[in-house]
PDB file of C-alpha atoms in Angstrom:
ATOM      1  CA  MET G 173      80.815  23.395 161.092  1.00 42.00           C
ATOM      2  CA  ALA G 174      81.817  23.340 157.470  1.00 41.00           C
ATOM      3  CA  ASN G 175      83.961  20.501 156.196  1.00 43.00           C
ATOM      4  CA  THR G 176      86.972  22.234 154.716  1.00 41.00           C
ATOM      5  CA  ASP G 177      88.568  18.937 153.574  1.00 43.00           C
ATOM      6  CA  SER G 178      85.868  18.303 150.968  1.00 40.00           C
ATOM      7  CA  GLY G 179      86.233  21.732 149.371  1.00 39.00           C
ATOM      8  CA  TRP G 180      82.672  22.737 150.196  1.00 40.00           C
ATOM      9  CA  ASP G 181      82.331  26.199 151.916  1.00 40.00           C
ATOM     10  CA  GLY G 182      78.672  26.012 152.675  1.00 40.00           C
ATOM     11  CA  ARG G 183      77.732  28.641 150.071  1.00 41.00           C
ATOM     12  CA  GLY G 184      77.641  26.449 147.014  1.00 42.00           C
ATOM     13  CA  THR G 185      81.149  27.319 145.881  1.00 41.00           C
ATOM     14  CA  ARG G 186      84.336  25.412 146.299  1.00 42.00           C
ATOM     15  CA  GLY G 187      86.968  26.581 148.722  1.00 42.00           C
ATOM     16  CA  ARG G 188      90.300  27.703 147.507  1.00 43.00           C
ATOM     17  CA  ARG G 189      92.130  24.715 148.944  1.00 44.00           C
ATOM     18  CA  GLY G 190      89.726  22.350 147.251  1.00 42.00           C
ATOM     19  CA  ALA G 191      90.183  24.080 143.898  1.00 39.00           C
ATOM     20  CA  ARG G 192      93.934  24.043 144.201  1.00 43.00           C
ATOM     21  CA  ALA G 193      93.853  20.348 145.059  1.00 41.00           C
ATOM     22  CA  ALA G 194      91.748  19.570 142.001  1.00 40.00           C
ATOM     23  CA  GLU G 195      94.034  21.545 139.782  1.00 41.00           C
ATOM     24  CA  ALA G 196      97.099  19.890 141.279  1.00 42.00           C
ATOM     25  CA  ILE G 197      96.116  16.247 140.429  1.00 45.00           C
ATOM     26  CA  PRO G 198      94.328  16.253 137.086  1.00 46.00           C
ATOM     27  CA  GLY G 199      96.203  13.148 135.917  1.00 47.00           C
ATOM     28  CA  ARG G 200      95.148  11.050 138.901  1.00 48.00           C
ATOM     29  CA  ARG G 201      91.461  11.826 138.407  1.00 49.00           C
ATOM     30  CA  VAL G 202      91.583  10.905 134.731  1.00 42.00           C
ATOM     31  CA  ALA G 203      93.342   7.670 135.506  1.00 45.00           C
ATOM     32  CA  ALA G 204      90.836   6.776 138.203  1.00 46.00           C
ATOM     33  CA  VAL G 205      87.894   7.481 135.965  1.00 43.00           C
ATOM     34  CA  SER G 206      89.428   5.415 133.173  1.00 46.00           C
ATOM     35  CA  PHE G 207      90.084   2.539 135.505  1.00 46.00           C
ATOM     36  CA  VAL G 208      86.507   2.560 136.843  1.00 44.00           C
ATOM     37  CA  ALA G 209      85.043   2.711 133.340  1.00 43.00           C
ATOM     38  CA  LEU G 210      87.267  -0.103 132.125  1.00 41.00           C
ATOM     39  CA  ALA G 211      86.310  -2.253 135.085  1.00 40.00           C
ATOM     40  CA  ALA G 212      82.621  -1.642 134.487  1.00 40.00           C
ATOM     41  CA  LEU G 213      82.887  -2.559 130.834  1.00 39.00           C
ATOM     42  CA  ALA G 214      84.863  -5.683 131.627  1.00 40.00           C
ATOM     43  CA  THR G 215      82.399  -7.025 134.187  1.00 39.00           C
ATOM     44  CA  GLY G 216      79.343  -6.142 132.063  1.00 39.00           C
ATOM     45  CA  CYS G 217      80.580  -8.155 128.990  1.00 37.00           C
ATOM     46  CA  GLU G 218      81.464 -11.321 130.923  1.00 35.00           C
ATOM     47  CA  PRO G 219      78.462 -13.647 130.495  1.00 38.00           C
ATOM     48  CA  GLY G 220      77.465 -15.846 133.396  1.00 40.00           C
ATOM     49  CA  THR G 221      80.084 -14.502 135.864  1.00 38.00           C
ATOM     50  CA  ALA G 222      79.656 -16.257 139.183  1.00 38.00           C
ATOM     51  CA  THR G 223      79.392 -14.280 142.412  1.00 40.00           C
ATOM     52  CA  GLY G 224      81.384 -14.781 145.555  1.00 40.00           C
ATOM     53  CA  ALA G 225      85.072 -15.647 145.637  1.00 38.00           C
ATOM     54  CA  GLN G 226      85.461 -15.415 141.871  1.00 40.00           C
ATOM     55  CA  ASP G 227      84.386 -11.755 141.826  1.00 40.00           C
ATOM     56  CA  ALA G 228      87.830 -10.725 142.951  1.00 39.00           C
ATOM     57  CA  SER G 229      89.489 -12.059 139.827  1.00 41.00           C
ATOM     58  CA  ALA G 230      87.049 -10.488 137.379  1.00 41.00           C
ATOM     59  CA  PRO G 231      89.065  -7.289 136.792  1.00 41.00           C
ATOM     60  CA  ALA G 232      92.161  -9.313 135.989  1.00 42.00           C
ATOM     61  CA  GLN G 233      90.289 -11.485 133.518  1.00 44.00           C
ATOM     62  CA  ALA G 234      88.781  -8.417 131.920  1.00 40.00           C
ATOM     63  CA  THR G 235      92.178  -6.839 131.625  1.00 42.00           C
ATOM     64  CA  ARG G 236      93.573  -9.895 129.882  1.00 45.00           C
ATOM     65  CA  ALA G 237      90.587  -9.978 127.518  1.00 42.00           C
ATOM     66  CA  ALA G 238      90.986  -6.300 126.685  1.00 44.00           C
ATOM     67  CA  ALA G 239      94.664  -6.674 125.865  1.00 45.00           C
ATOM     68  CA  PRO G 240      95.166  -9.955 124.006  1.00 47.00           C
ATOM     69  CA  SER G 241      98.578 -11.206 123.051  1.00 47.00           C
ATOM     70  CA  PRO G 242      99.634  -9.979 119.621  1.00 48.00           C
ATOM     71  CA  THR G 243     100.641 -13.515 118.614  1.00 47.00           C
ATOM     72  CA  ARG G 244      97.512 -15.359 119.905  1.00 50.00           C
ATOM     73  CA  PRO G 245      93.976 -14.180 118.963  1.00 47.00           C
ATOM     74  CA  ALA G 246      91.524 -13.617 121.777  1.00 45.00           C
ATOM     75  CA  PRO G 247      88.736 -16.172 122.177  1.00 45.00           C
ATOM     76  CA  ALA G 248      85.522 -15.102 120.556  1.00 42.00           C
ATOM     77  CA  THR G 249      82.830 -13.841 122.872  1.00 38.00           C
ATOM     78  CA  GLU G 250      79.150 -14.702 122.461  1.00 40.00           C
ATOM     79  CA  ASP G 251      78.599 -11.531 120.442  1.00 39.00           C
ATOM     80  CA  ALA G 252      81.298 -12.518 117.986  1.00 41.00           C
ATOM     81  CA  LYS G 253      79.414 -15.632 116.872  1.00 44.00           C
ATOM     82  CA  PRO G 254      77.325 -15.438 113.717  1.00 47.00           C
ATOM     83  CA  ARG G 255      73.887 -14.059 114.290  1.00 51.00           C
ATOM     84  CA  THR G 256      72.368 -17.146 112.653  1.00 53.00           C
ATOM     85  CA  ALA G 257      73.786 -19.904 114.772  1.00 52.00           C
ATOM     86  CA  PRO G 258      73.973 -23.465 113.397  1.00 55.00           C
ATOM     87  CA  PRO G 259      71.323 -25.827 114.776  1.00 56.00           C
ATOM     88  CA  PRO G 260      72.247 -27.831 117.866  1.00 56.00           C
ATOM     89  CA  ARG G 261      73.700 -31.276 117.254  1.00 62.00           C
ATOM     90  CA  PRO G 262      71.075 -33.984 117.783  1.00 53.00           C
ATOM     91  CA  SER G 263      71.619 -36.491 120.514  1.00 53.00           C
ATOM     92  CA  ALA G 264      72.370 -40.114 119.738  1.00 51.00           C
ATOM     93  CA  SER G 265      68.821 -41.132 120.685  1.00 50.00           C
ATOM     94  CA  THR G 266      67.135 -38.684 118.297  1.00 52.00           C
ATOM     95  CA  ALA G 267      69.649 -38.499 115.508  1.00 53.00           C
ATOM     96  CA  THR G 268      68.220 -39.488 112.128  1.00 58.00           C
ATOM     97  CA  PRO G 269      70.613 -41.608 110.078  1.00 59.00           C
ATOM     98  CA  PRO G 270      71.533 -40.106 106.773  1.00 61.00           C
ATOM     99  CA  ALA G 271      69.442 -41.349 103.894  1.00 62.00           C
ATOM    100  CA  ALA G 272      71.123 -43.948 101.756  1.00 61.00           C
ATOM    101  CA  PRO G 273      72.028 -42.650  98.365  1.00 61.00           C
ATOM    102  CA  THR G 274      69.506 -43.748  95.800  1.00 62.00           C
ATOM    103  CA  THR G 275      70.707 -45.177  92.587  1.00 65.00           C
ATOM    104  CA  ALA G 276      68.526 -45.472  89.562  1.00 65.00           C
ATOM    105  CA  ARG G 277      67.659 -49.083  88.761  1.00 71.00           C
ATOM    106  CA  PRO G 278      67.863 -50.119  85.174  1.00 70.00           C
ATOM    107  CA  ALA G 279      64.565 -50.986  83.573  1.00 69.00           C
ATOM    108  CA  PRO G 280      64.019 -54.796  83.507  1.00 67.00           C
ATOM    109  CA  GLU G 281      64.550 -56.389  80.181  1.00 70.00           C
ATOM    110  CA  PRO G 282      61.509 -58.126  78.706  1.00 66.00           C
ATOM    111  CA  SER G 283      61.490 -61.851  79.504  1.00 65.00           C
ATOM    112  CA  THR G 284      61.962 -64.166  76.580  1.00 69.00           C
ATOM    113  CA  ALA G 285      61.322 -67.394  78.557  1.00 76.00           C
ATOM    114  CA  THR G 286      58.347 -69.486  77.463  1.00 82.00           C
ATOM    115  CA  PRO G 287      55.734 -69.769  80.239  1.00 88.00           C
ATOM    116  CA  PRO G 288      55.040 -73.311  81.449  1.00 90.00           C
ATOM    117  CA  PRO G 289      51.981 -75.028  79.939  1.00 94.00           C
ATOM    118  CA  ARG G 290      48.716 -74.661  81.821  1.00 96.00           C
ATOM    119  CA  VAL G 291      47.831 -77.551  84.145  1.00 97.00           C
ATOM    120  CA  LEU G 292      44.441 -79.089  83.353  1.00 97.00           C
ATOM    121  CA  MET G 293      44.283 -81.861  85.966  1.00 97.00           C
ATOM    122  CA  ARG G 294      46.316 -82.709  89.052  1.00 96.00           C
ATOM    123  CA  THR G 295      46.142 -84.817  92.215  1.00 95.00           C
ATOM    124  CA  GLY G 296      42.821 -84.140  93.926  1.00 93.00           C
ATOM    125  CA  SER G 297      40.908 -83.311  90.734  1.00 94.00           C
ATOM    126  CA  GLU G 298      37.605 -85.109  90.191  1.00 90.00           C
ATOM    127  CA  SER G 299      35.648 -84.830  86.941  1.00 94.00           C
ATOM    128  CA  ASP G 300      34.540 -86.608  83.757  1.00 94.00           C
ATOM    129  CA  ARG G 301      37.732 -85.381  82.081  1.00 97.00           C
ATOM    130  CA  VAL G 302      39.746 -87.287  84.708  1.00 95.00           C
ATOM    131  CA  ARG G 303      37.687 -90.359  83.883  1.00 94.00           C
ATOM    132  CA  GLU G 304      38.521 -89.901  80.193  1.00 97.00           C
ATOM    133  CA  LEU G 305      42.203 -89.427  81.040  1.00 97.00           C
ATOM    134  CA  GLN G 306      42.220 -92.723  82.936  1.00 95.00           C
ATOM    135  CA  ALA G 307      40.414 -94.562  80.125  1.00 96.00           C
ATOM    136  CA  ARG G 308      42.874 -93.256  77.513  1.00 98.00           C
ATOM    137  CA  LEU G 309      45.881 -94.152  79.680  1.00 98.00           C
ATOM    138  CA  ARG G 310      44.451 -97.635  80.100  1.00 95.00           C
ATOM    139  CA  GLN G 311      44.199 -98.028  76.298  1.00 96.00           C
ATOM    140  CA  ILE G 312      47.993 -97.704  76.034  1.00 97.00           C
ATOM    141  CA  ALA G 313      48.752 -99.783  79.170  1.00 95.00           C
ATOM    142  CA  HIS G 314      49.716 -96.957  81.532  1.00 97.00           C
ATOM    143  CA  PHE G 315      46.690 -97.302  83.839  1.00 94.00           C
ATOM    144  CA  GLY G 316      45.878-100.761  85.213  1.00 88.00           C
ATOM    145  CA  ARG G 317      42.470-100.053  86.731  1.00 85.00           C
ATOM    146  CA  ASN G 318      39.019 -99.045  85.624  1.00 85.00           C
ATOM    147  CA  PRO G 319      38.316 -95.303  85.458  1.00 89.00           C
ATOM    148  CA  THR G 320      36.942 -93.768  88.649  1.00 84.00           C
ATOM    149  CA  GLY G 321      36.957 -90.048  87.776  1.00 89.00           C
ATOM    150  CA  TYR G 322      39.224 -89.247  90.748  1.00 89.00           C
ATOM    151  CA  TYR G 323      42.848 -88.117  90.241  1.00 93.00           C
ATOM    152  CA  GLY G 324      44.721 -89.992  92.965  1.00 91.00           C
ATOM    153  CA  SER G 325      48.243 -91.322  93.426  1.00 91.00           C
ATOM    154  CA  VAL G 326      47.684 -94.200  90.976  1.00 90.00           C
ATOM    155  CA  THR G 327      46.621 -91.772  88.243  1.00 94.00           C
ATOM    156  CA  ALA G 328      49.567 -89.453  89.009  1.00 95.00           C
ATOM    157  CA  ASP G 329      51.981 -92.403  88.686  1.00 95.00           C
ATOM    158  CA  ALA G 330      50.379 -93.390  85.373  1.00 96.00           C
ATOM    159  CA  VAL G 331      50.806 -89.834  84.044  1.00 98.00           C
ATOM    160  CA  ARG G 332      54.466 -89.792  85.156  1.00 98.00           C
ATOM    161  CA  SER G 333      55.034 -93.050  83.307  1.00 97.00           C
ATOM    162  CA  PHE G 334      53.458 -91.622  80.155  1.00 98.00           C
ATOM    163  CA  GLN G 335      55.441 -88.374  80.402  1.00 98.00           C
ATOM    164  CA  ALA G 336      58.763 -90.149  80.954  1.00 97.00           C
ATOM    165  CA  LYS G 337      58.266 -92.416  77.941  1.00 96.00           C
ATOM    166  CA  ARG G 338      57.464 -89.403  75.704  1.00 96.00           C
ATOM    167  CA  SER G 339      60.373 -87.258  77.003  1.00 96.00           C
ATOM    168  CA  LEU G 340      57.996 -84.746  78.582  1.00 97.00           C
ATOM    169  CA  PRO G 341      58.596 -83.015  81.931  1.00 96.00           C
ATOM    170  CA  VAL G 342      57.771 -85.668  84.529  1.00 97.00           C
ATOM    171  CA  THR G 343      55.424 -83.889  86.930  1.00 97.00           C
ATOM    172  CA  GLY G 344      52.514 -86.285  87.476  1.00 97.00           C
ATOM    173  CA  SER G 345      50.114 -83.456  86.595  1.00 97.00           C
ATOM    174  CA  THR G 346      48.314 -83.356  83.259  1.00 98.00           C
ATOM    175  CA  ASP G 347      49.165 -80.106  81.480  1.00 97.00           C
ATOM    176  CA  GLU G 348      48.098 -78.998  78.018  1.00 97.00           C
ATOM    177  CA  VAL G 349      51.123 -80.558  76.301  1.00 97.00           C
ATOM    178  CA  THR G 350      50.649 -83.934  78.016  1.00 98.00           C
ATOM    179  CA  TRP G 351      46.919 -83.940  77.270  1.00 98.00           C
ATOM    180  CA  LYS G 352      47.374 -83.110  73.562  1.00 97.00           C
ATOM    181  CA  ARG G 353      49.992 -85.847  73.181  1.00 97.00           C
ATOM    182  CA  LEU G 354      47.668 -88.381  74.837  1.00 98.00           C
ATOM    183  CA  LEU G 355      44.730 -87.380  72.627  1.00 98.00           C
ATOM    184  CA  ALA G 356      46.864 -87.888  69.518  1.00 97.00           C
ATOM    185  CA  MET G 357      47.822 -91.414  70.583  1.00 97.00           C
ATOM    186  CA  THR G 358      44.432 -92.749  71.734  1.00 97.00           C
ATOM    187  CA  ARG G 359      40.815 -93.006  70.594  1.00 97.00           C
ATOM    188  CA  THR G 360      37.667 -91.673  72.224  1.00 97.00           C
ATOM    189  CA  PRO G 361      36.690 -94.111  75.033  1.00 96.00           C
ATOM    190  CA  SER G 362      33.370 -95.911  74.804  1.00 95.00           C
ATOM    191  CA  ALA G 363      30.698 -95.688  77.489  1.00 92.00           C
ATOM    192  CA  ALA G 364      31.689 -99.112  78.828  1.00 87.00           C
ATOM    193  CA  GLU G 365      35.325 -98.024  79.036  1.00 92.00           C
ATOM    194  CA  LEU G 366      34.421 -94.826  80.886  1.00 93.00           C
ATOM    195  CA  ARG G 367      32.056 -96.469  83.381  1.00 88.00           C
ATOM    196  CA  PRO G 368      32.825-100.160  83.756  1.00 88.00           C
ATOM    197  CA  PRO G 369      30.864-102.170  86.335  1.00 85.00           C
ATOM    198  CA  THR G 370      33.847-102.712  88.643  1.00 88.00           C
ATOM    199  CA  GLU G 371      36.750-100.656  89.921  1.00 84.00           C
ATOM    200  CA  ARG G 372      39.233-103.227  88.656  1.00 83.00           C
ATOM    201  CA  PRO G 373      39.118-104.976  85.297  1.00 88.00           C
ATOM    202  CA  LEU G 374      37.318-108.299  85.317  1.00 90.00           C
ATOM    203  CA  ALA G 375      39.576-111.326  85.289  1.00 90.00           C
ATOM    204  CA  ALA G 376      39.356-113.897  82.542  1.00 93.00           C
ATOM    205  CA  PRO G 377      36.655-116.294  83.724  1.00 96.00           C
ATOM    206  CA  ASP G 378      37.609-119.673  85.057  1.00 97.00           C
ATOM    207  CA  LYS G 379      36.621-122.468  82.655  1.00 97.00           C
ATOM    208  CA  ARG G 380      34.157-123.749  85.277  1.00 98.00           C
ATOM    209  CA  CYS G 381      32.212-120.489  84.842  1.00 98.00           C
ATOM    210  CA  LEU G 382      31.507-120.916  81.126  1.00 97.00           C
ATOM    211  CA  LYS G 383      28.428-123.145  81.396  1.00 97.00           C
ATOM    212  CA  GLY G 384      25.143-122.614  83.201  1.00 98.00           C
ATOM    213  CA  ARG G 385      24.252-119.983  85.792  1.00 98.00           C
ATOM    214  CA  VAL G 386      27.352-119.119  87.777  1.00 98.00           C
ATOM    215  CA  LEU G 387      28.557-116.613  90.345  1.00 98.00           C
ATOM    216  CA  CYS G 388      32.153-116.403  89.023  1.00 98.00           C
ATOM    217  CA  ILE G 389      34.313-114.858  91.791  1.00 98.00           C
ATOM    218  CA  SER G 390      38.018-114.024  91.258  1.00 98.00           C
ATOM    219  CA  LYS G 391      40.236-113.380  94.291  1.00 97.00           C
ATOM    220  CA  ASN G 392      42.952-112.045  92.020  1.00 95.00           C
ATOM    221  CA  SER G 393      40.892-109.248  90.447  1.00 95.00           C
ATOM    222  CA  ARG G 394      38.536-108.964  93.472  1.00 96.00           C
ATOM    223  CA  THR G 395      35.495-109.023  91.249  1.00 97.00           C
ATOM    224  CA  LEU G 396      32.269-111.015  90.952  1.00 98.00           C
ATOM    225  CA  ALA G 397      30.723-111.702  87.530  1.00 97.00           C
ATOM    226  CA  TRP G 398      27.190-113.047  87.312  1.00 98.00           C
ATOM    227  CA  MET G 399      27.345-115.197  84.172  1.00 98.00           C
ATOM    228  CA  ILE G 400      24.794-117.181  82.207  1.00 98.00           C
ATOM    229  CA  ASP G 401      26.240-119.608  79.644  1.00 97.00           C
ATOM    230  CA  GLY G 402      29.555-117.764  79.435  1.00 97.00           C
ATOM    231  CA  LYS G 403      28.071-114.264  79.112  1.00 97.00           C
ATOM    232  CA  VAL G 404      28.546-111.603  81.805  1.00 96.00           C
ATOM    233  CA  VAL G 405      25.167-110.273  82.946  1.00 96.00           C
ATOM    234  CA  SER G 406      26.481-108.015  85.714  1.00 95.00           C
ATOM    235  CA  ALA G 407      29.702-107.432  87.620  1.00 96.00           C
ATOM    236  CA  MET G 408      30.678-105.863  90.936  1.00 96.00           C
ATOM    237  CA  ASP G 409      33.634-105.285  93.290  1.00 95.00           C
ATOM    238  CA  VAL G 410      34.039-107.729  96.191  1.00 97.00           C
ATOM    239  CA  ARG G 411      36.364-108.355  99.126  1.00 97.00           C
ATOM    240  CA  PHE G 412      37.125-111.491 101.116  1.00 98.00           C
ATOM    241  CA  GLY G 413      38.007-112.770 104.572  1.00 97.00           C
ATOM    242  CA  SER G 414      41.335-112.137 106.303  1.00 94.00           C
ATOM    243  CA  GLU G 415      44.077-114.707 106.732  1.00 93.00           C
ATOM    244  CA  TYR G 416      42.485-115.728 110.037  1.00 94.00           C
ATOM    245  CA  THR G 417      38.996-116.115 108.548  1.00 94.00           C
ATOM    246  CA  PRO G 418      39.682-116.938 104.879  1.00 97.00           C
ATOM    247  CA  THR G 419      37.034-117.289 102.221  1.00 98.00           C
ATOM    248  CA  ARG G 420      36.898-120.847 100.952  1.00 98.00           C
ATOM    249  CA  GLU G 421      37.844-121.617  97.362  1.00 98.00           C
ATOM    250  CA  GLY G 422      36.243-124.165  95.025  1.00 98.00           C
ATOM    251  CA  VAL G 423      32.891-124.920  93.447  1.00 98.00           C
ATOM    252  CA  PHE G 424      29.728-124.538  95.555  1.00 98.00           C
ATOM    253  CA  GLU G 425      25.949-124.048  95.189  1.00 98.00           C
ATOM    254  CA  VAL G 426      23.613-121.429  96.601  1.00 98.00           C
ATOM    255  CA  PHE G 427      21.539-123.256  99.216  1.00 98.00           C
ATOM    256  CA  TRP G 428      19.814-120.412 101.086  1.00 98.00           C
ATOM    257  CA  LYS G 429      18.747-116.843 100.388  1.00 98.00           C
ATOM    258  CA  SER G 430      18.080-114.371 103.246  1.00 98.00           C
ATOM    259  CA  ARG G 431      17.159-110.808 102.257  1.00 97.00           C
ATOM    260  CA  ASP G 432      17.484-109.133 105.702  1.00 97.00           C
ATOM    261  CA  HIS G 433      19.857-111.504 107.388  1.00 97.00           C
ATOM    262  CA  VAL G 434      21.737-110.671 110.601  1.00 96.00           C
ATOM    263  CA  SER G 435      24.728-112.764 111.651  1.00 92.00           C
ATOM    264  CA  THR G 436      24.061-114.708 114.839  1.00 89.00           C
ATOM    265  CA  LEU G 437      27.796-115.235 115.338  1.00 87.00           C
ATOM    266  CA  TYR G 438      28.990-111.619 114.879  1.00 87.00           C
ATOM    267  CA  ASP G 439      25.668-109.799 115.339  1.00 89.00           C
ATOM    268  CA  THR G 440      26.174-107.782 112.142  1.00 91.00           C
ATOM    269  CA  PRO G 441      23.710-107.154 109.285  1.00 95.00           C
ATOM    270  CA  MET G 442      24.146-109.261 106.128  1.00 97.00           C
ATOM    271  CA  PRO G 443      21.519-107.897 103.689  1.00 97.00           C
ATOM    272  CA  TYR G 444      20.803-109.847 100.486  1.00 98.00           C
ATOM    273  CA  ALA G 445      22.729-112.900 101.703  1.00 98.00           C
ATOM    274  CA  LEU G 446      23.284-115.797  99.278  1.00 98.00           C
ATOM    275  CA  PHE G 447      24.741-118.655 101.363  1.00 98.00           C
ATOM    276  CA  PHE G 448      26.991-121.114  99.534  1.00 98.00           C
ATOM    277  CA  SER G 449      29.215-122.825 102.199  1.00 97.00           C
ATOM    278  CA  GLY G 450      28.190-123.130 105.843  1.00 95.00           C
ATOM    279  CA  GLY G 451      27.999-119.592 107.248  1.00 95.00           C
ATOM    280  CA  GLN G 452      29.779-118.016 104.267  1.00 97.00           C
ATOM    281  CA  ALA G 453      27.629-116.025 101.852  1.00 98.00           C
ATOM    282  CA  VAL G 454      27.693-113.323  99.198  1.00 98.00           C
ATOM    283  CA  HIS G 455      26.052-110.209 100.750  1.00 98.00           C
ATOM    284  CA  TYR G 456      26.064-106.409 100.944  1.00 96.00           C
ATOM    285  CA  SER G 457      28.551-104.842 103.399  1.00 95.00           C
ATOM    286  CA  ALA G 458      28.122-101.290 104.680  1.00 91.00           C
ATOM    287  CA  ASP G 459      31.685-101.412 106.045  1.00 91.00           C
ATOM    288  CA  PHE G 460      33.068-102.288 102.615  1.00 91.00           C
ATOM    289  CA  ALA G 461      31.069 -99.424 101.102  1.00 87.00           C
ATOM    290  CA  ALA G 462      32.496 -96.980 103.654  1.00 82.00           C
ATOM    291  CA  ASN G 463      36.093 -98.187 104.088  1.00 85.00           C
ATOM    292  CA  GLY G 464      36.890-100.083 100.899  1.00 85.00           C
ATOM    293  CA  TYR G 465      39.679-102.595 100.937  1.00 90.00           C
ATOM    294  CA  GLY G 466      41.052-101.312 104.222  1.00 87.00           C
ATOM    295  CA  GLY G 467      39.094-104.035 106.009  1.00 90.00           C
ATOM    296  CA  ALA G 468      38.092-107.652 105.497  1.00 94.00           C
ATOM    297  CA  SER G 469      35.153-109.954 106.075  1.00 95.00           C
ATOM    298  CA  HIS G 470      34.861-112.913 108.414  1.00 94.00           C
ATOM    299  CA  GLY G 471      34.955-115.253 105.406  1.00 96.00           C
ATOM    300  CA  CYS G 472      31.987-113.991 103.401  1.00 97.00           C
ATOM    301  CA  VAL G 473      32.141-112.367  99.960  1.00 98.00           C
ATOM    302  CA  ASN G 474      31.331-108.681 100.614  1.00 98.00           C
ATOM    303  CA  VAL G 475      29.732-106.480  97.941  1.00 96.00           C
ATOM    304  CA  ARG G 476      29.819-102.666  98.308  1.00 92.00           C
ATOM    305  CA  ASP G 477      27.288-101.704  95.610  1.00 92.00           C
ATOM    306  CA  LYS G 478      23.918-102.176  97.313  1.00 93.00           C
ATOM    307  CA  ALA G 479      21.821-101.706  94.182  1.00 92.00           C
ATOM    308  CA  LYS G 480      23.805-104.288  92.244  1.00 94.00           C
ATOM    309  CA  VAL G 481      23.717-106.946  94.950  1.00 97.00           C
ATOM    310  CA  ALA G 482      19.985-106.332  95.460  1.00 97.00           C
ATOM    311  CA  ALA G 483      19.375-106.989  91.745  1.00 97.00           C
ATOM    312  CA  LEU G 484      21.641-110.032  91.924  1.00 98.00           C
ATOM    313  CA  PHE G 485      19.666-111.389  94.896  1.00 98.00           C
ATOM    314  CA  ASP G 486      16.467-111.260  92.850  1.00 98.00           C
ATOM    315  CA  GLN G 487      18.025-113.105  89.879  1.00 98.00           C
ATOM    316  CA  VAL G 488      19.968-115.878  91.610  1.00 98.00           C
ATOM    317  CA  LYS G 489      18.147-119.087  92.537  1.00 98.00           C
ATOM    318  CA  ASN G 490      18.932-121.811  94.981  1.00 98.00           C
ATOM    319  CA  GLY G 491      21.078-124.407  93.231  1.00 98.00           C
ATOM    320  CA  ASP G 492      22.971-121.876  91.067  1.00 98.00           C
ATOM    321  CA  LYS G 493      26.728-122.516  90.946  1.00 98.00           C
ATOM    322  CA  VAL G 494      29.360-120.513  92.828  1.00 98.00           C
ATOM    323  CA  VAL G 495      32.995-120.693  91.663  1.00 98.00           C
ATOM    324  CA  ILE G 496      35.715-119.004  93.762  1.00 98.00           C
ATOM    325  CA  TYR G 497      39.243-119.089  92.342  1.00 98.00           C
ATOM    326  CA  TRP G 498      42.509-117.125  92.014  1.00 96.00           C
TER     327      TRP G 498
END
C-alpha cells in the first residue's frame, strides 16, 4: 500500500496533497534548513568540544558566539590568532636569564709608577756574591761574623740594619739599589776576609798565648788558634761541654796523643785526640760537624773541621801549652 502521508504515489511523482502541503509551508522549511545549517556550523567551529552532557548546551553557546553583544567584542577563536604565533614562554627551569648589558671599558692609562728594583740576593741564597756581601757588611760593622756564603737570618738582619741607616726600604733582601750603595761605601774584600779559617772572628789572644807553642782556646769567640810565638798558624771553630759537664779553664799541657781514640766512658769515637786535663781533650767531633752548636760535648773541646784537626794533631807535641779562657 502506498504511503499517502509522505506525498509519494508509487510512480515517482508527488501526490497532490503532498504538493499542496509543500506549497503551504515554504517559510517553515526555510527556517528549519537555516536552523540546521547554523547548528552544524556552530558545532564544527568549536574546538575541543567535549561529548556527553555538555553536547546539549552546544547550540546555545554557538548561538551566543554568532550574535555577540554590540558593546562587548566576541572572544577571538583559534583562527583569529596571528598565523605566526609567538613562541611559548619558557618554564622557570629552562628560562635563560637576560644577558647583562655590556658597557665599554675605558682603555687603561699607561702606568707611570717606577717598578721596584730587582732583588739580587734574599734569604736562602747561597753563592760567592753572598760571601762578598757579608764581608762588605762586616767592614762597616753591620755583620758580626765571618762570611759563610749562605744568606740566613743573621745576614737578613744585617741588611735591614744597613738599609735603615741609609733610609732605604727595609726589606732584608739585597736589591740593586742596596747593593750599589754598599759597593760605594766599601772596598773589595781580600781572600782572607772572604774565607777566614773560622765561622766567627778570632778573639784577641790571651797574654798567656803570646809565647811558645800554644793551643789558644777562647770560650767567648768559640775558636781555637794554634799559635807559635804570638803568630797564628791555623784556626778552627770549637764547642765545649754543657753546664753539667763543663770544659775546664786555665793553663794546661798536652800529655797524650791518640789518633783513633774511642771514649771508654761514653763509648764514642774521639779521633785525633790531644789530652790536656784528665779525660778532657781536643778532638774531632762528627756530631759537631753535623749539628753545629745545637749540641755540646762532655767536657772536651770539639772541632768540626776534620782536615784542620788532623793537621793540628800532626804538628802538636806532648808538652805544648793549652790555654782556655773567656
